[in-house]
Coordinates of C-alpha atoms and ligand atoms in Angstrom, one line a residue:
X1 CA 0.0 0.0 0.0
X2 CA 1.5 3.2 -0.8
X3 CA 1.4 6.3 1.6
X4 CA 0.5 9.5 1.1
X5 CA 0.9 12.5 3.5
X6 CA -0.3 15.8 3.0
X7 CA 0.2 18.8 4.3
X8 CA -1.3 22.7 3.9
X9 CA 0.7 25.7 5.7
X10 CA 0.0 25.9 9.6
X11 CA -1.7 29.4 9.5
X12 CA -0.9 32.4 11.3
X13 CA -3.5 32.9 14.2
X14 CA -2.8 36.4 14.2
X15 CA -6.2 36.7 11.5
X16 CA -9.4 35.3 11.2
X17 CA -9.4 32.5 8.8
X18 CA -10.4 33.7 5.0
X19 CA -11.2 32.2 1.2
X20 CA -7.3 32.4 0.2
X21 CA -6.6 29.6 3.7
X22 CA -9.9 28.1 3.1
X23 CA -8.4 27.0 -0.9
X24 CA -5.6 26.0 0.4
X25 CA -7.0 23.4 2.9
X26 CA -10.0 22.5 0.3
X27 CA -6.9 21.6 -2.1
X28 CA -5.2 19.3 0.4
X29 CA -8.6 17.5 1.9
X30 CA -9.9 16.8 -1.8
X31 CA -6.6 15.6 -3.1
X32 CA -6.3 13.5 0.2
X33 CA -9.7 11.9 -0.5
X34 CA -8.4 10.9 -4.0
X35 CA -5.6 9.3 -2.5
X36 CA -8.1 7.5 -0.3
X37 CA -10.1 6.4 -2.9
X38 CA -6.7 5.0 -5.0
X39 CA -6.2 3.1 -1.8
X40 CA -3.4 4.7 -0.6
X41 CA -2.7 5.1 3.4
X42 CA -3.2 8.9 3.8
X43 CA -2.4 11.1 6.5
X44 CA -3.6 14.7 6.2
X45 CA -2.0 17.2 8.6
X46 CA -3.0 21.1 8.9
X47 CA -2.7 23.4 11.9
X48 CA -1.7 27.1 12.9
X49 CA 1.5 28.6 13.4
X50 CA 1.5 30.3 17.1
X51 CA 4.8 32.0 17.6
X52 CA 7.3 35.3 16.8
X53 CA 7.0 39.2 16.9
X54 CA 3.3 39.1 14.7
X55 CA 1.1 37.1 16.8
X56 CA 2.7 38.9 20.1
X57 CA 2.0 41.8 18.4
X58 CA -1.5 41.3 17.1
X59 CA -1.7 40.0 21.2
X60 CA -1.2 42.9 22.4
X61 CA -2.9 45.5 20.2
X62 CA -6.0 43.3 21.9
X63 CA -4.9 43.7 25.3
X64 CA -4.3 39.9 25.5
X65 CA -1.4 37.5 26.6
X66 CA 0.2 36.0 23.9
X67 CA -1.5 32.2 24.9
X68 CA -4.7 33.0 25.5
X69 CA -5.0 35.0 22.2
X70 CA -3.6 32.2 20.3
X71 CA -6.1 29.2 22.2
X72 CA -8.0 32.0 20.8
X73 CA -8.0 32.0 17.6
X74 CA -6.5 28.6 16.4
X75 CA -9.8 27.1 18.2
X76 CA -11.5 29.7 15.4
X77 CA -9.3 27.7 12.9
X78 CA -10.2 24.7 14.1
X79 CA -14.0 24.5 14.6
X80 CA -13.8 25.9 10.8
X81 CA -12.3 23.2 8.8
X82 CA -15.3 21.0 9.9
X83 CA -18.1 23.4 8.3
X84 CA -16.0 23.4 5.2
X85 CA -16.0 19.4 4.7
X86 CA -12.2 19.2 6.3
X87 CA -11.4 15.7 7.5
X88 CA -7.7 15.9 8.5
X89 CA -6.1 14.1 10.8
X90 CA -4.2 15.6 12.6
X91 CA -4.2 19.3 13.6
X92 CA -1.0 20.6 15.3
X93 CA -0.1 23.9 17.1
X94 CA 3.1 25.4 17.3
X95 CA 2.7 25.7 21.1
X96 CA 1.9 22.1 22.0
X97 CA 4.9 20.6 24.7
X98 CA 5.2 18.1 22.0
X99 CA 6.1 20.3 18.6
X100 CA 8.3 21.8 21.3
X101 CA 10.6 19.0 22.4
X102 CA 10.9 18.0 18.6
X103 CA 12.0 21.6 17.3
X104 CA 14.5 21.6 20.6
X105 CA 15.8 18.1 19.1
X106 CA 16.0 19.1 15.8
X107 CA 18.2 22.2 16.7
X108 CA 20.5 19.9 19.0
X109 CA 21.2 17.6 15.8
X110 CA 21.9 20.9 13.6
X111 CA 24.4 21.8 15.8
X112 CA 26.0 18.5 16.7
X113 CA 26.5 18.3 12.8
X114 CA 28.3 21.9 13.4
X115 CA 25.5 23.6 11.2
X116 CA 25.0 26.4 13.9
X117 CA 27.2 29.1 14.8
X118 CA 27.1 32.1 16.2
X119 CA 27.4 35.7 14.9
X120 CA 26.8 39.4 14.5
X121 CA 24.1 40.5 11.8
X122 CA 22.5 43.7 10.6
X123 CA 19.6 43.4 8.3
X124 CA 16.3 44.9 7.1
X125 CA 13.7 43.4 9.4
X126 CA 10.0 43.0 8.2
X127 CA 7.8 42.6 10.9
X128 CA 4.6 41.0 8.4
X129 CA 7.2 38.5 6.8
X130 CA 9.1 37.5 10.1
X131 CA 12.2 38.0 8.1
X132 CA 15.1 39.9 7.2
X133 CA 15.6 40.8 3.8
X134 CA 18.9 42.2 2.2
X135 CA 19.3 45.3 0.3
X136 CA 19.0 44.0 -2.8
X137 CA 15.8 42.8 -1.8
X138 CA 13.9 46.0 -0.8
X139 CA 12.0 47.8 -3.8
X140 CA 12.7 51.2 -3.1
X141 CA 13.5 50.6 0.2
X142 CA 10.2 48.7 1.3
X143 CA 9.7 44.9 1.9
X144 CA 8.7 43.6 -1.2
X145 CA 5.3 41.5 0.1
X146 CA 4.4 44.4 3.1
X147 CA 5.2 47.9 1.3
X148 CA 6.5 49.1 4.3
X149 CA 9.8 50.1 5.4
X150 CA 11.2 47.2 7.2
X151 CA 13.6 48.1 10.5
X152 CA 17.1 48.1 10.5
X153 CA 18.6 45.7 13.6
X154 CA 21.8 44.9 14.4
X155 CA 22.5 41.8 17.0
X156 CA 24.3 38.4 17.5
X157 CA 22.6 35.4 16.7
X158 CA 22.4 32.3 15.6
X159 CA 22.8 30.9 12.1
X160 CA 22.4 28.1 10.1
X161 CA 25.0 27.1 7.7
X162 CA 22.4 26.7 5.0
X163 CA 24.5 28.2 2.3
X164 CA 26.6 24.9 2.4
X165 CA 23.4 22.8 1.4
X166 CA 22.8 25.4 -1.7
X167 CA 24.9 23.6 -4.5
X168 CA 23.2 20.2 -3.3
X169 CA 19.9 21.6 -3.5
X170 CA 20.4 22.9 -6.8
X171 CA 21.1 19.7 -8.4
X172 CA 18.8 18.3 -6.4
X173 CA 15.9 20.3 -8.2
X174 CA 17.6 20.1 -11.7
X175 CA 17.3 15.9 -11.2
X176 CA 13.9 16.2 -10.0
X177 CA 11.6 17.9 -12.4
X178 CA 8.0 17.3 -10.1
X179 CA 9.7 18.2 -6.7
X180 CA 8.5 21.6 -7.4
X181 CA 5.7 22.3 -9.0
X182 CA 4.0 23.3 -11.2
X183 CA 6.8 23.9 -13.1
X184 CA 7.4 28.1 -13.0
X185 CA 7.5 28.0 -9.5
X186 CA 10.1 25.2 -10.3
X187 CA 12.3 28.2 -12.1
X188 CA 11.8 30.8 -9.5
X189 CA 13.3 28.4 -7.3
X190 CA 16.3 27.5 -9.8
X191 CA 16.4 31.1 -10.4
X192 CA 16.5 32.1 -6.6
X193 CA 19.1 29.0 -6.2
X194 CA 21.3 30.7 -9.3
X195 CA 21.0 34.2 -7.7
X196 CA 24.0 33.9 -5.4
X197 CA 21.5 36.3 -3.1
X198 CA 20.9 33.3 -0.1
X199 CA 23.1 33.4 2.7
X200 CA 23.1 31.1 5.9
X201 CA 19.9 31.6 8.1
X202 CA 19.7 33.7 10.7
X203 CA 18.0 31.2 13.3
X204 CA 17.5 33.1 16.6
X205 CA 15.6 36.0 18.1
X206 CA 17.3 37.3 21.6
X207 CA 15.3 36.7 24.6
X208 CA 15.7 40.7 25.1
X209 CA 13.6 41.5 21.9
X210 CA 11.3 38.2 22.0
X211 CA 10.3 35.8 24.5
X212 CA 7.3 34.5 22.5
X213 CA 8.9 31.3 21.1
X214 CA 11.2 27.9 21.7
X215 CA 14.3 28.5 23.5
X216 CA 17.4 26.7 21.8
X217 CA 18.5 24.3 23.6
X218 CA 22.0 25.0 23.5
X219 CA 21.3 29.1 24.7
X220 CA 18.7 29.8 26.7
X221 CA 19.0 33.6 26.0
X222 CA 17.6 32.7 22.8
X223 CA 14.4 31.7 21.1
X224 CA 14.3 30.0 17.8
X225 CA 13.4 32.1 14.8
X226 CA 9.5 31.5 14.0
X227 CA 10.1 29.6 10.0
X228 CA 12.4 27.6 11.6
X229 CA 10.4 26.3 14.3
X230 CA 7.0 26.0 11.9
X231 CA 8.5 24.4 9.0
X232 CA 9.4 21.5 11.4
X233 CA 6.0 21.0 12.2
X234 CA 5.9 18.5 9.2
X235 CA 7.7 16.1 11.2
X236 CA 6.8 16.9 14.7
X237 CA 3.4 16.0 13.8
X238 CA 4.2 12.3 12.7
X239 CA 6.0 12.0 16.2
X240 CA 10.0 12.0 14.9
X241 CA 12.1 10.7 15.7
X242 CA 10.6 7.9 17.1
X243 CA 7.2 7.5 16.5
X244 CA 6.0 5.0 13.8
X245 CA 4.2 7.6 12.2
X246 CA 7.2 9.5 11.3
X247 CA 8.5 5.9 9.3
X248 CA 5.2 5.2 7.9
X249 CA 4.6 8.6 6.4
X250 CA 7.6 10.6 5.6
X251 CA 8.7 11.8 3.1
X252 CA 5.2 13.0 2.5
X253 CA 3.8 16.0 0.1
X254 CA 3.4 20.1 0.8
X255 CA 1.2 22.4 -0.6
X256 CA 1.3 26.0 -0.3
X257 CA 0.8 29.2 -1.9
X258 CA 3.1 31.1 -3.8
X259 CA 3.9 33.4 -1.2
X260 CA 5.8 30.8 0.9
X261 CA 7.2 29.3 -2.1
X262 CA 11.5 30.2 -0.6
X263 CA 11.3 28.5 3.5
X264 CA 9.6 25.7 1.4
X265 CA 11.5 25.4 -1.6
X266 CA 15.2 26.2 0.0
X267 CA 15.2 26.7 3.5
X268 CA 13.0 23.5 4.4
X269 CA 15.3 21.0 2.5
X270 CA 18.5 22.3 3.4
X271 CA 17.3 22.0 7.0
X272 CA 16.2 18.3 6.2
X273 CA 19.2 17.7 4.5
X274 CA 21.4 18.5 7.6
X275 CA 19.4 16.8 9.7
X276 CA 19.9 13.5 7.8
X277 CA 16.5 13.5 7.0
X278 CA 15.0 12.6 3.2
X279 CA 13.3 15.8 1.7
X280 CA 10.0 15.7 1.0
X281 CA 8.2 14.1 -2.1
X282 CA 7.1 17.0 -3.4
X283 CA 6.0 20.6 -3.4
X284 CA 2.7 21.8 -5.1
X285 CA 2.5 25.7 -5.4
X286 CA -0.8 27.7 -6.0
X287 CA -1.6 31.1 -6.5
X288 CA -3.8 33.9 -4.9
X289 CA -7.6 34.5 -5.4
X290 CA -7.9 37.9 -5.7
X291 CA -10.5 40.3 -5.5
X292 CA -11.1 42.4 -8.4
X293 CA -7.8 42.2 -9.5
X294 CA -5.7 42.6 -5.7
X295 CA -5.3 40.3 -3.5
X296 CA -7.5 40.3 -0.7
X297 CA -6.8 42.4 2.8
X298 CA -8.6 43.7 5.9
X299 CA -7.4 47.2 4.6
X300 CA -9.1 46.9 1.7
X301 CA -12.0 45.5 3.1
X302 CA -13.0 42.8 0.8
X303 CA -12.1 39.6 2.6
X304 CA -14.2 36.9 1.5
X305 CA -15.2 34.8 4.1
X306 CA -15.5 30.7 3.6
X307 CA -18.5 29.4 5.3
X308 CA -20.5 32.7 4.5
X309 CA -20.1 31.6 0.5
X310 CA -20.3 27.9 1.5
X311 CA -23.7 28.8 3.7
X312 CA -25.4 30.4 0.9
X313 CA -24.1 28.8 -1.9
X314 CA -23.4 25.3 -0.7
X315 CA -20.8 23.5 0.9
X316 CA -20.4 21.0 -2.4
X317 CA -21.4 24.1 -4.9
X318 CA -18.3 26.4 -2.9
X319 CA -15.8 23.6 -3.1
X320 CA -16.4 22.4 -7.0
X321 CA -16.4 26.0 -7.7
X322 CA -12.5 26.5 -6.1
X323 CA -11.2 23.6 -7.3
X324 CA -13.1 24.4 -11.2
X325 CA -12.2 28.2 -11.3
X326 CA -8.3 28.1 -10.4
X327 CA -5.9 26.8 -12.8
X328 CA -3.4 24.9 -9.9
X329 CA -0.4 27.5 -9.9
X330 CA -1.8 30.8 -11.8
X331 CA -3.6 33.4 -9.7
X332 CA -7.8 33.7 -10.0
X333 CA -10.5 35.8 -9.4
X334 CA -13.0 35.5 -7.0
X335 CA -16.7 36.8 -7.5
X336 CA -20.2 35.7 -6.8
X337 CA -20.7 36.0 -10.1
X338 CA -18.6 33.5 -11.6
X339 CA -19.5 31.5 -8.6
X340 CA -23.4 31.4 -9.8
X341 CA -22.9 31.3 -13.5
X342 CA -20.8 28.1 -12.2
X343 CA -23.2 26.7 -10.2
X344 CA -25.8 27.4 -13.1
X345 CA -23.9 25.9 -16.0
X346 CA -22.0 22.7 -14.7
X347 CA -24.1 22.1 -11.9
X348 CA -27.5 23.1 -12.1
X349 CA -27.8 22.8 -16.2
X350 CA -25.4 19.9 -16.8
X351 CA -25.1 17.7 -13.4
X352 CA -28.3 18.2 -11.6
X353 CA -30.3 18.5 -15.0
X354 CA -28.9 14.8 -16.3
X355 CA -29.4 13.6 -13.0
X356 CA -33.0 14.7 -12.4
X357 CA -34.3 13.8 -16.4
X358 CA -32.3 10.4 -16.2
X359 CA -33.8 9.3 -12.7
X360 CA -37.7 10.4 -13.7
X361 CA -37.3 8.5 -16.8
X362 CA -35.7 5.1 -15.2
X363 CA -39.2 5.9 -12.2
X364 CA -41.6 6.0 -15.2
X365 CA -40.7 3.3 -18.0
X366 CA -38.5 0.4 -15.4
X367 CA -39.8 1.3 -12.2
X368 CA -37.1 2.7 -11.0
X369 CA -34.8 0.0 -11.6
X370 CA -31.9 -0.6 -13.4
X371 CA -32.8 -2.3 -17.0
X372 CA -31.1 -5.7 -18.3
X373 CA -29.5 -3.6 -21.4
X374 CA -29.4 -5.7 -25.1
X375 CA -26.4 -5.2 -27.6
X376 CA -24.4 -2.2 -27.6
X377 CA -24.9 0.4 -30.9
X378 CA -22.2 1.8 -32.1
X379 CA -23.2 4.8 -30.5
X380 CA -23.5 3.4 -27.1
X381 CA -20.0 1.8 -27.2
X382 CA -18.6 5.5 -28.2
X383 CA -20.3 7.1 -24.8
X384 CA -19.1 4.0 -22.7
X385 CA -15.6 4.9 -24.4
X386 CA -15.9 8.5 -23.5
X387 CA -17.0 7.7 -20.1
X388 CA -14.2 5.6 -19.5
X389 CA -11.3 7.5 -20.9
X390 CA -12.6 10.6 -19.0
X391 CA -12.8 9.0 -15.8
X392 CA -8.6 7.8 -16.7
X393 CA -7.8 11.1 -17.9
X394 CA -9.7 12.5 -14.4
X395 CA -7.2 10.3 -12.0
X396 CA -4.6 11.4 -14.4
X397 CA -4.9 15.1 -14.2
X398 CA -6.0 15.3 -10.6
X399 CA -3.0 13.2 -9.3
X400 CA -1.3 15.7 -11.2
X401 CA -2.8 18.4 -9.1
X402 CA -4.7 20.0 -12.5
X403 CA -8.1 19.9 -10.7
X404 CA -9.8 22.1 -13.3
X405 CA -8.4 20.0 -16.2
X406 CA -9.7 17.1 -14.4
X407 CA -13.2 18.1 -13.6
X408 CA -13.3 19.4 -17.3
X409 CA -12.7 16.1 -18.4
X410 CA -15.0 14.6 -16.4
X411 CA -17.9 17.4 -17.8
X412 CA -17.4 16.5 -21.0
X413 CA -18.9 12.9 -20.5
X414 CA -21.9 15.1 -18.3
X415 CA -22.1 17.2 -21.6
X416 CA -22.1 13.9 -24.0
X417 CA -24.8 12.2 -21.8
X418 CA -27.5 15.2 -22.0
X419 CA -26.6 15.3 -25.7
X420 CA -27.2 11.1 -25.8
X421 CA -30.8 11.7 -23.9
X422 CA -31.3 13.9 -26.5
X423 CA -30.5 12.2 -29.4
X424 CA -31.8 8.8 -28.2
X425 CA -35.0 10.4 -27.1
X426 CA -35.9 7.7 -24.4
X427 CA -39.8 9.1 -24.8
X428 CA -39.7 8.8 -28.1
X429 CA -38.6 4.5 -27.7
X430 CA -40.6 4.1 -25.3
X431 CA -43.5 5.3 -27.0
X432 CA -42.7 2.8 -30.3
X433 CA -42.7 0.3 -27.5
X434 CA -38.7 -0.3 -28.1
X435 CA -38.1 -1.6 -25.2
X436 CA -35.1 -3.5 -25.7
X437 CA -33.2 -0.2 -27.2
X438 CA -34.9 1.5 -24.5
X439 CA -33.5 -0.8 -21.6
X440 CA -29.7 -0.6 -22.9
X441 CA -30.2 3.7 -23.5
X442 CA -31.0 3.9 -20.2
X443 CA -28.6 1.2 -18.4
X444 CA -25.8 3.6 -20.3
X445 CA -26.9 6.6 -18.9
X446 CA -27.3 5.0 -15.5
X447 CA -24.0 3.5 -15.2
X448 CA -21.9 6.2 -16.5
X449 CA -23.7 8.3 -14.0
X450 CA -22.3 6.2 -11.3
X451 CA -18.9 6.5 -12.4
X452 CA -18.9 10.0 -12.6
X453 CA -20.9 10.5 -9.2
X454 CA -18.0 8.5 -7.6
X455 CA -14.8 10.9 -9.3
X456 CA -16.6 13.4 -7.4
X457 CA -16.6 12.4 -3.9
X458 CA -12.9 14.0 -3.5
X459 CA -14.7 17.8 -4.3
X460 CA -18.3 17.2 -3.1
X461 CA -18.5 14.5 -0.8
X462 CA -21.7 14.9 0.4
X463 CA -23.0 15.9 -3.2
X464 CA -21.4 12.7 -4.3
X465 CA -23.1 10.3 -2.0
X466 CA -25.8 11.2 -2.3
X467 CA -26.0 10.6 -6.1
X468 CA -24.8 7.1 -5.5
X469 CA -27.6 6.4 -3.3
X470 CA -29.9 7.8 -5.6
X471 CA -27.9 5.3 -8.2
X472 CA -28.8 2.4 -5.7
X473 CA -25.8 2.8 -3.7
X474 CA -26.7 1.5 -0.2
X475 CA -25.4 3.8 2.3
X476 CA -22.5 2.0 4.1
X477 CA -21.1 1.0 0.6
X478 CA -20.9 4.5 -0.6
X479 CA -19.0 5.9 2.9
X480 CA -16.4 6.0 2.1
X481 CA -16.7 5.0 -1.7
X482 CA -15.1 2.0 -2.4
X483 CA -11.4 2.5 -3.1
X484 CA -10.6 1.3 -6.6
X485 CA -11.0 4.4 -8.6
X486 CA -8.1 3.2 -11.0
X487 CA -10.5 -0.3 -11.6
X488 CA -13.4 1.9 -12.2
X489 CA -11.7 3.2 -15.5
X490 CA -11.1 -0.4 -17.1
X491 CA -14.4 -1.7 -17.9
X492 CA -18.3 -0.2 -18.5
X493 CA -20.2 -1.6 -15.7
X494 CA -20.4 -1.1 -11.4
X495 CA -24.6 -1.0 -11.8
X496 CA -26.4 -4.2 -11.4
X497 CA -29.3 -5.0 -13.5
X498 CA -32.4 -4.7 -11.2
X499 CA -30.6 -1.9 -8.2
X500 CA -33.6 -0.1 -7.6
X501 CA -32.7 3.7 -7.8
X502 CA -34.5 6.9 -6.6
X503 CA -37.2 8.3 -8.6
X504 CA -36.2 11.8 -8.5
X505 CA -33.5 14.1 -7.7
X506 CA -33.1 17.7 -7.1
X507 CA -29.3 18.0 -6.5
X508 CA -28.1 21.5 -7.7
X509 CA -31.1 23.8 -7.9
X510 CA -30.5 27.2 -10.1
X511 CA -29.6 30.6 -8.4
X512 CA -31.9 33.2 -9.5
X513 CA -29.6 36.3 -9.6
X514 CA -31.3 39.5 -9.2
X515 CA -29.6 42.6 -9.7
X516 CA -29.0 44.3 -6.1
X517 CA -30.6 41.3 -4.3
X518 CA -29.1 38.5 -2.3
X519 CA -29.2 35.4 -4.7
X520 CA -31.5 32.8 -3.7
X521 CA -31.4 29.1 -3.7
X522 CA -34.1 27.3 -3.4
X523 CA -32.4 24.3 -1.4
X524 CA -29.1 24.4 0.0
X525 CA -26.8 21.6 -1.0
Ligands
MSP1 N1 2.6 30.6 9.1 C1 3.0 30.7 7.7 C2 3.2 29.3 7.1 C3 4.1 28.3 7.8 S1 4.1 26.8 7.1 C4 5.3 26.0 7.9 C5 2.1 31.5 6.9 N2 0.8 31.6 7.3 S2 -0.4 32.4 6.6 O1 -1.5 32.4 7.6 O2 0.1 33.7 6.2 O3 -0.8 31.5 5.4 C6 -0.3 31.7 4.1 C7 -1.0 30.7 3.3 O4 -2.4 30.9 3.3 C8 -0.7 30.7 1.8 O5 0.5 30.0 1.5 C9 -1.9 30.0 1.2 O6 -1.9 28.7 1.5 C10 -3.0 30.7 2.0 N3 -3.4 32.0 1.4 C11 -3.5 33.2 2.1 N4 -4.0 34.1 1.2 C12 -4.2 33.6 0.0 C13 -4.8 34.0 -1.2 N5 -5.2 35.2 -1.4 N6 -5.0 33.1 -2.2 C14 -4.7 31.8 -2.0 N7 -4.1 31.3 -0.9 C15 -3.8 32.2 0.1 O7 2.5 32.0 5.8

C-alpha cells in the first residue's frame, strides 16, 4: 500500500481565517480523499503557526497575553475546517509541549552536525514576513510582500550554515523535475538557487527583543526564529524521531501558496538535509484569489469569508467552484458572479439537470430500476468509451494536481450524456414500444452516472453520496466510496441490472440572480 501525507501551511492565528486559507485546505482535503479512494494510506496534517514578533504583536494590540489570544483563535481555525467538509487528521499547534521537544531536538542535531554558529548580523527586518531581507531585496527601500519600510537591527545570533546545502539543493531540483511544481514555481526556485543572493539563516531572536517562542536548547537567552520552528511541524506532527508515524509517512507532500514558495523550496530541504533526513516528495505551489484584481486584505475591506459563501451557496457548490475556477499554480478571481454562473452551468444545467431527467425517466418506463440492457450500438459503445477515458484522464490530471483540467474532463462525459438523452430520445422509444433499445439507453446513462458520481466524492463528498444512493448505492457502501478508482476506468459496468434507484432528484437547484438582491437558492446543498 502506498502512503501519502499531506500537508497545507499551519496558519498564522494572528487573522481570522479567510477564502485564500480556506483554498488551500480544500486543495489538500480533496486531493487526500483521491488518494483514499486509489487506496493509498493517507495522513492529512493542517494546523496554525502560534509564535514570533506578529502574533505577540497582534496580542497585544487586543490587550491579551500572547497564549490565550492564540487558544483563541486557532480554536476559530479549528471549529472551521469542519463546516467546510475538512477531514484531517491531525491538527497541530506550534505551542503544544510536544512540537516543542521536537524543534529543541531538531536544533541539538543541527548543531552536533556543526550547522550552527554564532554571529553578529544587521539586516532589514520586516515585521509581516518574520524575516530579514537584504538590500538588494527591498524595492525602493520597502519589503517587497508588506510595502512598508522594514527596520534596521543589528545583533548576535544564531545561524544556520544553509549556504553549504545550496549547491546540493540545486542539483537536487535540476534531477527532479516534479519536486516543485507546477513547473514556474520550479524556475523561481532554480532562479533564486542561481541568484547567489541566499546566505546562511539567521536562526534566533534574543530573549531581550522576543520571548514569544522555543528556546534553543544549547542558549537559553535565545528563542528559535518563528520559519524555523513551523517548518518542522511536518515532522513533529508524525511524532520524529521515534514515533511509527514519522516511518510510515515521511517523506510526505506540501502544498502552499506562492507566497511561501523560498522556506519551502530552499530553507526547508536544506534543514532536512542536515538533519539527515530525506526531503520531502514534493512541493505543489498555488496562487492567490484575488478580488477584483488585488489580493485580498482587511485594509481593503474585501475579505471573502468561507462558510458565509459555502452557507449560501453550498458546501459542495463552494468547493467544485475552487477547485473548477483556479488553474493549480496561476492566480484567480473570485466573485459571486462566476460562482453562480458556475453553479448554473455545470451544476444546475449539466449535473443536476442529467441527473433529475435520467432518474424520472428510469421511475416512469422500469420502475425505478436498473434495466437488463441488449447489444451495444455503435453509439452506445462511443459514450461508454468516453465515459471511460474521461474518468482515466480524471485520476490522471487530478494526481497531477490539474483539478480544473480534471473536472473538465469529467464534464465532457456530463455534456455527451444530456446530448445522448437527447438524441436517443428515451420518450420517443418508449412510445414505439422499443423496449429492448430502450432498456440498454438507459442502463448507459445509469451506469456512466455512477462512475462520474464517484470521481466526485474527493470535491463534493456529500454531493457525491448522495448521487450514489440515488444510483442504488446503499449507504454503508458509498461511505467511504469503495477504493478502486483506478478499476473503475477499465471496464463499463459497477450497476447491477435490477438496483432499484431513486425516482427523483433535485441536487443543484439554479440561483436566481437578481440585480442588487441577495441570490437565492431554493435548497441548500
Ligand atoms: N505561518 C506561515 C506558514 C508556515 S508553514 C510551515 C504562513 N501563514 S499564513 O497564515 O500567512 O498563510 C499563508 C497561506 O495561506 C498561503 O501560502 C496560502 O496557502 C493561504 N493563502 C493566504 N492568502 C491567500 C490568497 N489570497 N489566495 C490563495 N491562498 C492564500 O504563511
Amino acid at each position: 500500500m502506498n502512503s501519502f501525507f499531506l500537508t497545507t501551511p499551519i496558519y498564522y492565528v494572528n487573522a481570522r481565517p479567510h477564502l485564500g486559507h480556506a483554498y488551500s485546505t480544500i486543495v489538500a482535503d480533496s486531493l487526500v480523499r483521491f488518494h483514499k479512494m486509489l487506496g493509498d494510506d493517507t495522513f492529512f496534517l493542517t494546523g496554525t503557526d502560534e509564535h514570533g514578533d506578529k502574533i505577540v504583536q497582534a496580542a497585544e494590540r487586543q490587550g491579551c497575553p500572547p497564549q490565550k489570544f492564540v487558544d483563541e483563535i486557532s480554536a476559530r481555525f479549528q471549529s472551521l475546517w469542519p463546516q467546510l467538509g475538512i477531514a484531517h487528521d491531525r491538527f497541530i499547534r506550534t505551542t503544544e509541549p510536544g512540537h516543542k521537544r521536537v524543534v529543541q531536538a531538531f536544533l541539538q542535531r543541527v548543531h552536533d552536525a556543526g550547522d550552527i554558529y554564532f554571529g553578529e548580523f544587521g539586516g532589514h527586518y520586516c515585521y509581516g514576513c518574520e524575516r530579514f531581507y537584504t538590500e538588494k531585496e527591498l524595492e525602493n527601500g520597502l519589503c517587497p510582500q508588506h510595502k512598508t519600510r522594514p527596520e534596521f537591527i543589528n545583533e548576535k545570533n544564531y545561524f544556520f550554515r544553509m549556504s553549504k546545502y545550496l549547491p546540493w539543493l540545486k542539483s537536487y531540483v535540476e534531477e527532479h523535475e516534479d519536486f516543485i511544481r507546477p513547473r514556474r514555481y520550479r524556475a523561481e526556485a532554480l532562479a533564486m538557487l542561481e541568484s547567489g543572493a541566499l546566505e546562511d539563516l539567521c536562526i534566533s531572536r534574543p530573549k531581550t527583543r522576543l520571548q514569544w517562542g522555543i528556546e534553543l536548547p544549547f542558549d537559553d537567552n535565545y528563542v528559535c526564529y518563528v520559519w524555523f520552528d513551523a517548518l518542522i511541524n511536518y515532522i513533529s506532527a508524525l511524532g520524529w524521531p521515534d514515533d511509527r508515524n514519522f516511518a510510515r509517512y515521511w517523506p510526505g507532500e506540501h502544498l502552499v501558496a506562492k507566497d511561501i514558495l523560498k522556506p519551502h523550496a530552499v530553507f526547508w530541504p536544506a534543514m532536512l538535509k542536515s538533519a539527515g533526513l530525506p526531503v520531502y516528495r514534493h512541493l505543489n505551489v498555488h496562487g492567490y484569489w484575488l478580488v477584483r484584481d488585488t489580493k485580498m486584505s482587511k485594509s481593503l475591506g474585501n475579505i471573502i469569508e468561507p462558510v458565509e459563501m459555502s452557507r449560501r451557496f453550498g458546501l459542495n457548490a463552494f468547493r467544485y467552484f475552487l477547485l473548477r475556477e483556479m488553474r493549480f499554480g496561476e492566480d484567480a478571481s473570485f466573485s459571486e458572479d462566476a460562482l453562480i454562473n458556475r453553479i448554473n452551468a455545470d451544476l444546475a444545467n449539466d449535473l443536476g439537470n442529467l441527473f433529475s431527467r435520467v432518474l424520472s425517466m428510469t421511475a416512469k418506463y422500469f420502475e425505478s430500476r436498473v434495466p437488463e440492457p441488449s447489444a451495444f450500438l455503435q453509439t452506445d459503445d462511443a459514450i461508454a468509451e468516453l465515459c471511460l477515458h474521461s474518468l482515466q484522464n480524471f485520476v490522471q490530471l487530478f494526481g497531477g494536481t490539474q483539478f480544473d483540467a480534471a473536472l473538465e474532463s469529467l464534464w465532457e462525459t456530463v455534456r455527451a450524456l444530456n446530448k445522448y438523452v437527447d438524441s436517443q430520445a428515451p420518450w420517443a422509444l418508449y412510445k414505439q414500444g422499443s423496449t429492448a433499445r430502450l432498456a440498454t439507453v438507459m442502463y448507459v446513462l445509469l451506469t456512466a452516472m455512477r462512475k462520474t458520481a464517484l470521481c466526485l466524492w474527493p470535491v463534493m463528498p456529500d454531493a457525491s453520496r448522495q448521487m450514489l444512493e440515488q444510483l442504488g448505492s446503499p449507504a454503508a457502501e458509498t461511505v467511504p466510496p469503495v477504493p478502486a478508482l483506478r478499476k473503475e476506468g477499465n471496464s463499463f459496468d459497477g450497476l447491477s441490472p435490477g438496483t432499484v434507484v431513486a425516482s427523483s432528484s433535485t441536487l443543484f437547484p439554479r440561483i436566481e440572480m437578481k440585480r442588487d438582491a441577495a441570490p437565492k437558492t431554493r435548497r441548500g446543498q
